[in-house]
Amino acid sequence: MSVMPEEIKKSGIRRFGRSVFLILLPLLLAIVCWGFGRLHVSVAAIFRFLNDGIRAGQWDQRLFSVLINLRLPRIILALACGAALSVSGATFQSVFANPLASPDTLAVAAGAGFGAALALYNRQNMIGVQLSAMGFGFIAVCLTYVVSRIKGRVTTIMIVLSGMVVAALFQAGISLIMTLAESEAMLPAITFWLMGSLASARFNTLLYGMPLIIIGMTLIFAMRWRLNVMALSDDEARTLGVNVQRMRLVFSLAATMMIAAAVSMAGQIGWVGLLIPHICRMCFGSDHRDVIPASISFGGSFLLLIDSFARTASAAEIPLSIITAILGAPLFIFLLHSSKGDGL
Amino acid sequence: MSETALEVRNAAFRWPKVREDQFSGVSFRLRTGEICAVLGPNGTGKTTFLRCLMGLLPWREGETLLFGEPLKKKSDREIWRRIAYVPQARSQQIAYTVEQMILLGRSAHLGPFAQPRGADIRLARETMALLGIGHLKDRLCTRISGGELQMVLIARALCAQPAIMILDEPESNLDYKNQQTILKTLNRLAKESAISIIFNTHYPEHALRLADQTILIHDRRATVGKSADLLNDANLSRLFAIPIAVRELEVEKKKRSVVIPLGDD
């Protein structure tokens, strides 16, 4: 039986349409959210501003400082962090064959948060903060994995339990640093950063953080078909010709890299890495060739919307983790019930 | 004369922290297109035996040879392009479609950055057609029956274009019709595609019907022989620890072996 060209063509068109949608969604949302804020700028005004600026070289000074200097880096940061967190969530869910794996449940976020807080406390620069976040994040995920291994087997429940234990350990470390920081008037800064905020986004923050996210994401995106086989049991993956331990290491490193960068720029933002991959699977199925691009698009869009709400809803900024938890908890319960516990 | 595909030489296996060998003195040779059954009661380590055979667990002594060369000296990818493993069809956790699942059989042939292309997809669909599961293409692996899932896993293994296929209880937990489908499929793959097959089973009848040779696993020993010679009343009774009779019956002008457990008499 040969494959009907007609059928391939049809699925090709569908795929193309989906790609266009996934690319346009965050871009369109970004343009709309760009105008939100204390100074509201309509989409038409944004286009006029850009048109005048690029064509005639006449940049409106007031709009330039608000739109380009303040809001643009923040929008880019929201898109990047959202995408990084959900892609790393999808990656961890596959390499640990565990639908509940995420930066939060595997304690990577807590580890990276501890590393970043430690470096901040020691007044390190942005590079130091990121390296420290990455180092401790990776120690955390390794600890979680080692603790959960019983007789060479890793069960879903053990991963989640040991993730809780390791996360508690690193949270205690963060609390300790905060106690020490109190006397040095650094507490508000660390607290606010920990609860998640994109408020400090400037172009030079991006300059330091984006490379790690881009490297990690490119790697995972390029190897995304491998995630399919990684989600099977270890014996199955191995007998299909995959070096399971090495791939798990590579994927975990890439994911941790992205989380470390996201945490050092934006603090601990919970739920995104757990929630978005599940939503993507519900929309497009479990094939990681579809889940990873969808996670990038949906994750970025999700965090962009949340952050736009966080900075416009009230006079004071609302920490992102509070909103993601309020939205995430009920949404996740709904997802679990509607997928009837089907897992990945 | 057909070539030797897989050979085990004087092998023994022992679990760590255990003083006795799980099995020892295992030697056998499997030619291309031959079928070998591994028979034993529950809990004798049939799956462990298969895992040793494929190098997933290390033999304590002895070795497995793949086309005359020691398995240990070969890279993972070399091994898994020639040996395909079909695990027990447990209910699936991940909602891949049947086609996505079968494509994973190409993993050993594709690098970490590659994705299945047109030729791989064509091979997957041809394999599905060959096994008569083409209609399942877009169904989810979490939503198909046990018999269908077993066929999907066999198709996935075939997609690696292996010379040897190793199956862990392919026909357990299936009803009569599905069992027959699996057995017929295995027989066809051996005869028509010259694939060597090793399968675990606890049904002596299936070994008798399908396998050229059988390995009995009992009392920490492995006995190898031609199925017809080995599977007699005495051996089977000892193996399963109940009286068992093997008889030949002529049904529709064909001789068939039946195995009758005589538990209560």
Coordinates of C-alpha atoms in Angstrom, one line a residue:
Chain A
M1 CA 0.0 0.0 0.0
S2 CA 1.6 3.3 -1.0
V3 CA 0.8 6.5 0.7
M4 CA -1.7 8.7 -1.0
P5 CA -0.1 12.0 -2.1
E6 CA -3.5 13.6 -1.5
E7 CA -3.4 12.6 2.2
I8 CA 0.1 13.9 2.7
K9 CA -0.8 17.2 1.0
K10 CA -3.8 17.6 3.3
S11 CA -1.9 17.0 6.5
G12 CA 0.8 19.3 5.2
I13 CA -1.7 22.1 4.7
R14 CA -3.1 21.5 8.2
R15 CA 0.4 21.5 9.7
F16 CA 1.3 24.7 7.9
G17 CA -1.9 26.4 9.1
R18 CA -1.1 25.3 12.6
S19 CA 2.4 26.7 12.4
V20 CA 1.1 30.0 11.2
F21 CA -1.4 30.1 14.1
L22 CA 1.3 29.3 16.6
I23 CA 3.6 32.0 15.4
L24 CA 1.0 34.7 15.0
L25 CA -0.7 34.1 18.4
P26 CA 2.1 35.5 20.6
L27 CA 2.9 38.3 18.1
L28 CA -0.6 39.6 17.9
L29 CA -1.0 39.4 21.6
A30 CA 2.2 41.2 22.0
I31 CA 1.1 44.1 19.8
V32 CA -2.2 44.4 21.7
C33 CA -0.6 44.2 25.2
W34 CA 2.1 46.7 24.1
G35 CA -0.5 49.4 24.4
F36 CA -1.8 48.4 27.8
G37 CA -0.7 50.3 30.9
R38 CA -1.1 53.6 32.7
L39 CA -0.5 55.3 29.4
H40 CA -2.9 53.5 27.0
V41 CA -1.8 53.4 23.4
S42 CA -4.1 52.0 20.8
V43 CA -2.9 49.5 18.2
A44 CA -3.4 52.2 15.5
A45 CA -1.3 54.7 17.5
I46 CA 1.4 52.0 17.9
F47 CA 1.5 51.6 14.1
R48 CA 1.5 55.3 13.6
F49 CA 4.4 55.7 16.1
L50 CA 6.4 52.9 14.4
N51 CA 5.7 54.2 10.9
D52 CA 6.7 57.8 11.8
G53 CA 9.8 56.5 13.5
I54 CA 11.0 54.1 10.9
R55 CA 10.0 55.9 7.7
A56 CA 10.7 59.5 8.8
G57 CA 13.1 58.9 11.6
Q58 CA 10.8 61.1 13.9
W59 CA 10.5 59.1 17.1
D60 CA 7.9 60.5 19.5
Q61 CA 10.1 60.9 22.7
R62 CA 7.4 60.1 25.2
L63 CA 6.1 57.1 23.4
F64 CA 9.6 55.9 22.7
S65 CA 10.6 55.8 26.4
V66 CA 7.3 54.0 27.4
L67 CA 6.9 51.6 24.5
I68 CA 10.5 50.8 23.5
N69 CA 12.5 51.4 26.7
L70 CA 10.0 50.1 29.3
R71 CA 7.4 47.9 27.8
L72 CA 9.2 46.2 24.9
P73 CA 11.9 44.4 27.0
R74 CA 9.2 43.4 29.5
I75 CA 7.0 41.9 26.7
I76 CA 10.0 40.0 25.3
L77 CA 10.9 38.8 28.8
A78 CA 7.3 37.6 29.3
L79 CA 7.3 35.7 26.0
A80 CA 10.7 34.2 26.7
C81 CA 10.2 33.1 30.3
G82 CA 6.7 31.7 29.5
A83 CA 8.1 29.7 26.6
A84 CA 11.2 28.6 28.6
L85 CA 9.1 27.4 31.6
S86 CA 6.6 25.5 29.6
V87 CA 9.1 23.9 27.2
S88 CA 11.2 22.8 30.2
G89 CA 8.0 21.4 31.8
A90 CA 7.2 19.4 28.7
T91 CA 10.8 18.2 28.6
F92 CA 10.8 17.0 32.2
Q93 CA 7.4 15.4 31.8
S94 CA 8.8 13.3 28.9
V95 CA 12.3 12.4 30.2
F96 CA 10.9 11.4 33.6
A97 CA 7.9 9.8 32.0
N98 CA 5.8 11.6 34.5
P99 CA 2.8 13.8 33.8
L100 CA 3.3 15.7 37.1
A101 CA 6.9 16.6 36.4
S102 CA 7.6 20.4 36.1
P103 CA 10.2 22.9 37.2
D104 CA 8.2 23.3 40.4
T105 CA 7.5 19.6 41.3
L106 CA 11.1 18.5 40.5
A107 CA 12.5 21.2 42.8
V108 CA 14.5 22.8 39.9
A109 CA 12.7 26.1 40.4
A110 CA 13.4 26.0 44.1
G111 CA 17.0 25.1 43.6
A112 CA 17.5 27.8 41.0
G113 CA 15.7 30.3 43.2
F114 CA 18.1 29.4 46.1
G115 CA 21.1 29.7 43.8
A116 CA 20.0 33.1 42.5
A117 CA 19.1 34.4 46.0
L118 CA 22.4 33.3 47.3
A119 CA 24.2 35.1 44.5
L120 CA 22.1 38.2 45.0
Y121 CA 22.8 38.2 48.7
N122 CA 26.5 38.0 47.9
R123 CA 26.0 41.0 45.5
Q124 CA 27.0 39.1 42.4
N125 CA 26.4 40.4 39.0
M126 CA 23.8 39.0 36.6
I127 CA 26.1 36.4 35.2
G128 CA 27.0 35.2 38.6
V129 CA 23.3 35.0 39.6
Q130 CA 22.6 32.9 36.5
L131 CA 25.4 30.5 36.9
S132 CA 24.6 30.0 40.6
A133 CA 20.9 29.5 39.7
M134 CA 21.8 27.0 37.0
G135 CA 24.2 25.1 39.3
F136 CA 21.8 24.8 42.2
G137 CA 18.9 24.1 39.9
F138 CA 20.8 21.2 38.4
I139 CA 21.8 19.9 41.8
A140 CA 18.2 20.0 42.8
V141 CA 16.9 17.9 39.9
C142 CA 19.7 15.4 40.3
L143 CA 18.9 15.1 44.0
T144 CA 15.2 14.6 43.2
Y145 CA 16.1 11.9 40.7
V146 CA 18.5 10.1 43.0
V147 CA 16.2 10.2 46.0
S148 CA 13.3 8.9 44.0
R149 CA 15.2 5.8 42.7
I150 CA 14.4 2.7 44.6
K151 CA 16.1 -0.5 43.4
G152 CA 16.8 1.2 40.1
R153 CA 13.2 2.1 39.4
V154 CA 11.6 5.6 39.5
T155 CA 7.9 5.7 40.0
T156 CA 5.6 8.7 39.4
I157 CA 4.7 9.0 43.0
M158 CA 8.3 8.8 44.3
I159 CA 9.4 11.6 41.9
V160 CA 6.7 13.9 43.2
L161 CA 7.4 13.0 46.8
S162 CA 11.2 13.5 46.6
G163 CA 10.6 16.7 44.6
M164 CA 8.6 18.0 47.5
V165 CA 11.3 17.1 50.0
V166 CA 14.1 18.6 47.9
A167 CA 12.0 21.7 47.2
A168 CA 11.3 22.1 50.9
L169 CA 15.1 21.9 51.6
F170 CA 15.9 24.7 49.1
Q171 CA 12.9 26.8 50.2
A172 CA 14.4 26.6 53.7
G173 CA 17.7 27.8 52.3
I174 CA 15.9 30.7 50.6
S175 CA 14.1 31.6 53.9
L176 CA 17.5 31.6 55.7
I177 CA 19.0 34.0 53.2
M178 CA 15.9 36.2 53.5
T179 CA 16.4 36.3 57.3
L180 CA 20.0 37.2 56.9
A181 CA 19.1 39.8 54.2
E182 CA 16.6 41.5 56.5
S183 CA 19.2 43.3 58.5
E184 CA 20.8 44.6 55.3
A185 CA 17.7 46.1 53.8
M186 CA 17.8 43.8 50.9
L187 CA 14.7 41.9 51.9
P188 CA 12.0 43.7 49.9
A189 CA 14.0 43.3 46.7
I190 CA 14.6 39.6 47.2
T191 CA 11.0 38.9 48.3
F192 CA 9.5 40.7 45.4
W193 CA 11.8 39.1 42.9
L194 CA 11.1 35.6 44.4
M195 CA 7.4 35.9 44.0
G196 CA 7.9 36.5 40.3
S197 CA 8.1 39.9 38.6
L198 CA 9.0 41.1 35.2
A199 CA 9.1 44.7 36.4
S200 CA 12.9 45.0 36.4
A201 CA 13.1 44.0 32.7
R202 CA 15.5 46.2 30.7
F203 CA 17.4 45.5 27.6
N204 CA 20.5 44.7 29.4
T205 CA 18.7 42.1 31.7
L206 CA 17.7 40.5 28.4
L207 CA 21.2 40.6 27.1
Y208 CA 22.4 38.4 30.0
G209 CA 19.5 36.0 30.3
M210 CA 18.4 35.4 26.7
P211 CA 21.4 33.5 25.5
L212 CA 20.8 30.6 28.0
I213 CA 17.1 30.5 27.0
I214 CA 17.9 30.5 23.3
I215 CA 20.6 27.8 23.6
G216 CA 18.4 25.5 25.7
M217 CA 15.3 26.0 23.6
T218 CA 17.1 25.5 20.3
L219 CA 18.6 22.3 21.6
I220 CA 15.3 20.9 22.8
F221 CA 13.4 22.1 19.7
A222 CA 15.9 20.3 17.5
M223 CA 15.8 17.1 19.4
R224 CA 12.0 17.2 20.1
W225 CA 11.2 13.9 18.3
R226 CA 13.6 12.1 20.7
L227 CA 11.3 13.2 23.6
N228 CA 8.7 10.9 22.2
V229 CA 10.8 7.8 22.8
M230 CA 12.1 9.2 26.1
A231 CA 8.6 9.2 27.6
L232 CA 8.4 5.4 27.2
S233 CA 9.8 3.1 29.9
D234 CA 13.6 3.0 30.2
D235 CA 13.9 -0.6 28.8
E236 CA 11.6 0.3 25.9
A237 CA 13.6 3.4 25.0
R238 CA 16.9 1.6 25.3
T239 CA 15.8 -1.3 23.1
L240 CA 14.6 1.2 20.5
G241 CA 18.3 2.3 20.3
V242 CA 18.4 5.3 22.5
N243 CA 21.1 6.0 25.1
V244 CA 18.6 6.8 27.8
Q245 CA 20.9 8.1 30.5
R246 CA 22.8 10.3 28.2
M247 CA 19.7 11.8 26.6
R248 CA 18.1 12.3 30.0
L249 CA 21.2 14.2 31.1
V250 CA 21.3 16.4 28.0
F251 CA 17.6 17.2 28.1
S252 CA 17.7 17.9 31.9
L253 CA 20.7 20.2 31.4
A254 CA 19.0 22.1 28.6
A255 CA 15.8 22.5 30.5
T256 CA 17.6 23.5 33.7
M257 CA 19.6 26.1 31.8
M258 CA 16.3 27.7 30.6
I259 CA 14.8 27.6 34.1
A260 CA 17.9 29.2 35.6
A261 CA 17.8 32.0 33.2
A262 CA 14.1 32.6 33.7
V263 CA 14.4 32.5 37.5
S264 CA 17.3 34.9 37.6
M265 CA 15.5 37.4 35.4
A266 CA 11.9 37.0 36.7
G267 CA 12.0 35.0 40.0
Q268 CA 9.9 32.0 40.7
I269 CA 6.9 31.8 38.5
G270 CA 4.9 28.7 39.4
W271 CA 2.4 26.6 37.4
V272 CA 3.3 27.6 33.9
G273 CA 5.6 24.6 33.3
L274 CA 2.9 22.2 34.6
L275 CA -0.1 23.7 33.0
I276 CA 0.8 24.7 29.5
P277 CA 2.2 21.4 28.3
H278 CA -1.0 19.7 29.4
I279 CA -3.1 22.3 27.5
C280 CA -0.9 21.8 24.4
R281 CA -1.4 18.0 24.6
M282 CA -5.1 18.4 24.8
C283 CA -5.1 20.6 21.7
F284 CA -2.6 18.9 19.5
G285 CA -2.0 15.4 20.9
S286 CA 1.1 13.9 22.7
D287 CA 3.6 14.0 19.8
H288 CA 6.4 16.2 21.0
R289 CA 7.0 17.4 17.4
D290 CA 3.7 19.3 18.1
V291 CA 3.9 19.7 21.9
I292 CA 7.2 21.7 21.9
P293 CA 6.3 24.3 19.3
A294 CA 2.9 24.7 20.9
S295 CA 4.5 25.0 24.3
I296 CA 6.7 27.8 23.1
S297 CA 3.7 29.7 21.6
F298 CA 1.2 29.1 24.4
G299 CA 3.6 29.4 27.2
G300 CA 4.8 32.8 26.0
S301 CA 1.3 34.0 25.3
F302 CA 0.1 32.8 28.6
L303 CA 2.8 34.6 30.6
L304 CA 2.4 37.7 28.5
L305 CA -1.3 37.9 29.3
I306 CA -0.7 37.3 33.0
D307 CA 2.0 39.9 33.2
S308 CA -0.1 42.5 31.3
F309 CA -2.9 41.9 33.8
A310 CA -0.4 42.1 36.7
R311 CA 0.9 45.5 35.7
T312 CA -2.4 47.0 34.8
A313 CA -5.0 45.6 37.1
S314 CA -4.1 47.7 40.2
A315 CA -1.9 50.6 41.0
A316 CA 0.6 48.3 42.6
E317 CA 2.1 45.4 40.7
I318 CA 0.7 42.0 41.6
P319 CA 3.3 39.2 41.9
L320 CA 3.0 36.8 39.0
S321 CA 3.0 33.6 41.1
I322 CA -0.1 34.8 42.8
I323 CA -2.0 35.1 39.6
T324 CA -0.6 31.9 38.0
A325 CA -1.6 29.9 41.1
I326 CA -5.1 31.4 41.3
L327 CA -5.6 30.6 37.6
G328 CA -3.5 27.4 37.5
A329 CA -5.0 25.5 40.4
P330 CA -8.6 25.3 39.2
L331 CA -7.5 25.0 35.5
F332 CA -5.3 22.0 36.3
I333 CA -8.0 20.3 38.3
F334 CA -10.3 20.7 35.3
L335 CA -7.6 19.3 33.0
L336 CA -7.0 16.3 35.1
H337 CA -10.7 15.5 35.2
S338 CA -11.4 16.1 31.6
S339 CA -8.4 13.9 30.5
K340 CA -9.8 11.2 32.8
G341 CA -6.4 10.6 34.3
D342 CA -5.0 9.5 30.9
G343 CA -1.5 10.7 31.8
L344 CA 0.7 12.2 29.2
Chain B
M1 CA 22.3 -23.4 5.1
S2 CA 21.0 -20.5 7.1
E3 CA 23.3 -18.3 9.1
T4 CA 23.5 -18.2 12.9
A5 CA 21.8 -15.0 14.0
L6 CA 22.1 -15.2 17.8
E7 CA 24.2 -17.5 19.9
V8 CA 24.6 -17.8 23.7
R9 CA 27.7 -19.6 25.0
N10 CA 27.8 -21.2 28.4
A11 CA 26.1 -18.2 30.1
A12 CA 25.0 -17.8 33.7
F13 CA 23.3 -15.0 35.5
R14 CA 23.1 -14.1 39.1
W15 CA 21.3 -11.2 40.9
P16 CA 23.5 -9.1 43.0
K17 CA 23.5 -10.1 46.7
V18 CA 22.2 -13.6 45.9
R19 CA 24.5 -16.6 46.3
E20 CA 23.0 -18.8 43.7
D21 CA 22.8 -18.4 39.9
Q22 CA 19.4 -17.6 38.6
F23 CA 20.3 -19.8 35.6
S24 CA 23.6 -21.2 34.5
G25 CA 25.0 -23.3 31.7
V26 CA 22.8 -21.7 29.0
S27 CA 24.0 -22.4 25.5
F28 CA 21.9 -22.2 22.4
R29 CA 22.0 -21.1 18.8
L30 CA 19.3 -19.5 16.7
R31 CA 19.5 -19.4 13.0
T32 CA 17.8 -16.9 10.7
G33 CA 14.1 -17.5 10.3
E34 CA 14.0 -19.8 13.3
I35 CA 11.6 -19.5 16.2
C36 CA 12.6 -20.2 19.7
A37 CA 10.2 -20.4 22.7
V38 CA 11.2 -19.7 26.3
L39 CA 8.9 -21.7 28.5
G40 CA 8.5 -21.7 32.2
P41 CA 6.1 -21.2 35.0
N42 CA 5.4 -17.8 36.5
G43 CA 8.3 -16.3 38.5
T44 CA 11.1 -18.4 37.1
G45 CA 12.7 -15.3 35.5
K46 CA 11.7 -15.6 31.9
T47 CA 11.8 -11.9 31.4
T48 CA 15.1 -11.7 33.2
F49 CA 16.4 -14.3 30.8
L50 CA 15.4 -12.2 27.8
R51 CA 16.9 -9.1 29.3
C52 CA 20.2 -11.0 29.8
L53 CA 20.1 -12.2 26.3
M54 CA 19.8 -8.7 24.9
G55 CA 22.5 -7.3 27.1
L56 CA 20.1 -5.2 29.3
L57 CA 21.4 -7.3 32.2
P58 CA 25.0 -8.6 32.3
W59 CA 25.7 -12.3 32.2
R60 CA 27.9 -13.4 35.2
E61 CA 29.8 -15.6 32.8
G62 CA 29.5 -16.5 29.1
E63 CA 28.3 -14.2 26.4
T64 CA 25.8 -13.5 23.7
L65 CA 27.0 -13.4 20.1
L66 CA 25.1 -11.4 17.5
F67 CA 26.0 -12.8 14.0
G68 CA 29.1 -14.3 15.4
E69 CA 30.4 -11.1 17.2
P70 CA 30.2 -10.6 20.9
L71 CA 27.3 -8.3 21.8
K72 CA 29.4 -6.5 24.4
K73 CA 31.7 -5.1 21.6
K74 CA 28.9 -3.6 19.6
S75 CA 27.5 -0.1 20.1
D76 CA 23.9 0.3 21.3
R77 CA 22.8 1.5 17.9
E78 CA 24.4 -1.4 16.0
I79 CA 22.6 -3.8 18.4
W80 CA 19.2 -2.3 18.2
R81 CA 19.2 -2.1 14.5
R82 CA 19.4 -5.8 14.4
I83 CA 17.5 -6.8 17.5
A84 CA 14.0 -5.5 18.2
Y85 CA 12.3 -6.0 21.5
V86 CA 8.6 -6.2 22.0
P87 CA 7.7 -5.6 25.7
Q88 CA 4.6 -6.9 27.4
A89 CA 1.6 -4.9 26.2
R90 CA 0.7 -3.1 29.3
S91 CA -1.9 -0.4 29.2
Q92 CA -0.2 2.7 27.8
Q93 CA 0.3 6.0 29.7
I94 CA 1.0 8.2 26.8
A95 CA -1.6 9.1 24.3
Y96 CA 0.4 8.7 21.1
T97 CA -1.5 7.8 18.0
V98 CA -0.8 4.3 16.6
E99 CA 1.3 5.8 13.7
Q100 CA 3.3 8.0 16.1
M101 CA 4.0 5.0 18.2
I102 CA 5.1 2.8 15.3
L103 CA 7.4 5.5 14.0
L104 CA 9.4 5.3 17.2
G105 CA 10.7 2.0 15.8
R106 CA 12.9 4.1 13.5
S107 CA 14.7 5.6 16.5
A108 CA 17.8 3.4 16.1
H109 CA 18.1 4.5 12.5
L110 CA 17.7 8.2 13.1
G111 CA 20.1 10.5 14.9
P112 CA 19.1 12.6 17.9
F113 CA 18.4 15.7 15.8
A114 CA 16.5 13.8 13.1
Q115 CA 12.8 13.4 12.6
P116 CA 11.1 10.6 10.6
R117 CA 10.8 11.6 7.0
G118 CA 8.7 10.4 4.0
A119 CA 10.5 7.1 3.7
D120 CA 10.1 6.3 7.4
I121 CA 6.4 7.2 7.3
R122 CA 5.9 5.0 4.2
L123 CA 7.6 2.1 6.0
A124 CA 5.4 2.6 9.0
R125 CA 2.3 2.5 6.9
E126 CA 3.4 -0.5 4.9
T127 CA 4.1 -2.3 8.2
M128 CA 0.7 -1.4 9.4
A129 CA -0.9 -2.8 6.2
L130 CA 1.2 -5.9 6.5
L131 CA -0.1 -6.6 10.0
G132 CA -3.6 -5.6 9.1
I133 CA -3.8 -2.7 11.5
G134 CA -3.9 0.1 8.9
H135 CA -7.3 1.2 10.1
L136 CA -5.9 2.0 13.5
K137 CA -3.5 4.6 12.2
D138 CA -5.0 7.6 13.9
R139 CA -6.4 5.9 17.0
L140 CA -4.8 6.6 20.4
C141 CA -2.7 3.8 21.9
T142 CA -4.5 4.5 25.2
R143 CA -7.8 3.7 23.6
I144 CA -7.2 0.4 21.7
S145 CA -7.7 -3.2 22.9
G146 CA -4.9 -5.3 24.3
G147 CA -4.7 -7.4 21.1
E148 CA -4.5 -4.3 18.9
L149 CA -1.8 -2.8 21.2
Q150 CA 0.3 -6.0 20.9
M151 CA 0.1 -5.8 17.1
V152 CA 1.1 -2.1 17.3
L153 CA 4.2 -3.0 19.4
I154 CA 5.1 -5.7 16.9
A155 CA 4.7 -3.2 14.1
R156 CA 7.0 -0.8 16.0
A157 CA 9.6 -3.5 16.4
L158 CA 9.4 -4.4 12.7
C159 CA 9.9 -0.8 11.7
A160 CA 13.5 -1.1 13.0
Q161 CA 13.9 -3.7 10.2
P162 CA 15.5 -6.1 12.6
A163 CA 17.0 -9.5 12.0
I164 CA 16.0 -10.8 15.4
M165 CA 12.8 -10.1 17.2
I166 CA 12.5 -10.8 21.0
L167 CA 9.0 -10.8 22.5
D168 CA 8.0 -10.9 26.1
E169 CA 4.7 -12.9 26.5
P170 CA 3.2 -11.6 23.3
E171 CA 0.1 -13.7 23.6
S172 CA -0.6 -13.6 27.3
N173 CA -3.7 -11.7 28.4
L174 CA -5.3 -12.1 25.0
D175 CA -8.4 -14.0 24.0
Y176 CA -8.3 -17.0 21.6
K177 CA -8.8 -15.0 18.4
N178 CA -6.1 -12.5 19.3
Q179 CA -3.7 -15.2 20.4
Q180 CA -4.1 -16.9 17.0
T181 CA -3.6 -13.7 15.2
I182 CA -0.3 -13.1 17.1
L183 CA 1.0 -16.6 16.6
K184 CA 0.1 -16.6 12.9
T185 CA 1.9 -13.2 12.5
L186 CA 5.0 -14.5 14.2
N187 CA 5.1 -17.6 12.1
R188 CA 4.7 -15.5 8.9
L189 CA 7.4 -13.1 9.9
A190 CA 9.8 -16.0 10.5
K191 CA 8.9 -17.9 7.3
E192 CA 8.4 -15.0 4.9
S193 CA 10.8 -12.4 6.2
A194 CA 13.4 -14.7 7.6
I195 CA 13.3 -12.9 11.0
S196 CA 14.6 -15.0 13.9
I197 CA 12.1 -14.9 16.8
I198 CA 12.5 -15.6 20.5
F199 CA 9.4 -15.4 22.6
N200 CA 8.5 -16.0 26.2
T201 CA 5.4 -18.0 27.0
H202 CA 3.7 -20.1 29.6
Y203 CA 1.6 -22.0 27.0
P204 CA 3.4 -25.3 26.0
E205 CA 1.0 -25.6 23.1
H206 CA 2.2 -22.4 21.6
A207 CA 5.8 -23.6 21.9
L208 CA 4.9 -26.9 20.3
R209 CA 3.0 -25.3 17.4
L210 CA 5.4 -22.4 16.6
A211 CA 8.9 -23.0 17.9
D212 CA 11.7 -25.0 16.2
Q213 CA 13.4 -25.1 19.6
T214 CA 12.4 -24.4 23.1
I215 CA 14.3 -23.3 26.2
L216 CA 12.8 -24.7 29.5
I217 CA 13.5 -22.5 32.5
H218 CA 13.1 -24.3 35.8
D219 CA 15.0 -24.9 39.0
R220 CA 17.6 -22.4 38.1
R221 CA 18.5 -24.3 35.0
A222 CA 17.8 -23.8 31.4
T223 CA 17.3 -26.9 29.1
V224 CA 17.5 -26.4 25.4
G225 CA 16.2 -28.7 22.7
K226 CA 13.9 -29.2 19.7
S227 CA 10.4 -28.4 20.8
A228 CA 9.0 -31.8 19.7
D229 CA 11.6 -33.7 21.7
L230 CA 11.7 -31.6 24.7
L231 CA 8.0 -31.0 25.3
N232 CA 6.9 -34.4 26.5
D233 CA 4.8 -35.6 29.4
A234 CA 7.7 -36.0 31.8
N235 CA 9.4 -32.7 31.1
L236 CA 6.3 -30.6 31.2
S237 CA 5.0 -32.3 34.4
R238 CA 8.3 -31.6 36.1
L239 CA 8.4 -28.0 34.8
F240 CA 4.9 -27.0 35.9
A241 CA 4.9 -29.4 39.0
I242 CA 1.6 -30.9 38.0
P243 CA 0.9 -34.0 35.9
I244 CA 0.6 -33.0 32.2
A245 CA -0.2 -35.1 29.2
V246 CA 0.8 -34.2 25.6
R247 CA -1.3 -35.9 22.9
E248 CA -1.7 -35.7 19.2
L249 CA -5.1 -35.2 17.8
E250 CA -6.3 -35.3 14.2
V251 CA -8.7 -32.5 13.5
E252 CA -9.8 -31.6 9.9
K253 CA -7.1 -34.0 8.6
K254 CA -4.3 -32.2 10.3
K255 CA -2.3 -33.5 13.3
R256 CA -2.3 -31.1 16.2
S257 CA -0.6 -31.4 19.6
V258 CA -2.7 -30.7 22.6
V259 CA -1.5 -30.3 26.1
I260 CA -3.7 -31.4 28.9
P261 CA -3.1 -30.5 32.5
L262 CA -4.2 -33.3 34.8
G263 CA -4.2 -31.4 38.0
D264 CA -7.0 -33.0 40.0
D265 CA -7.1 -36.6 38.8

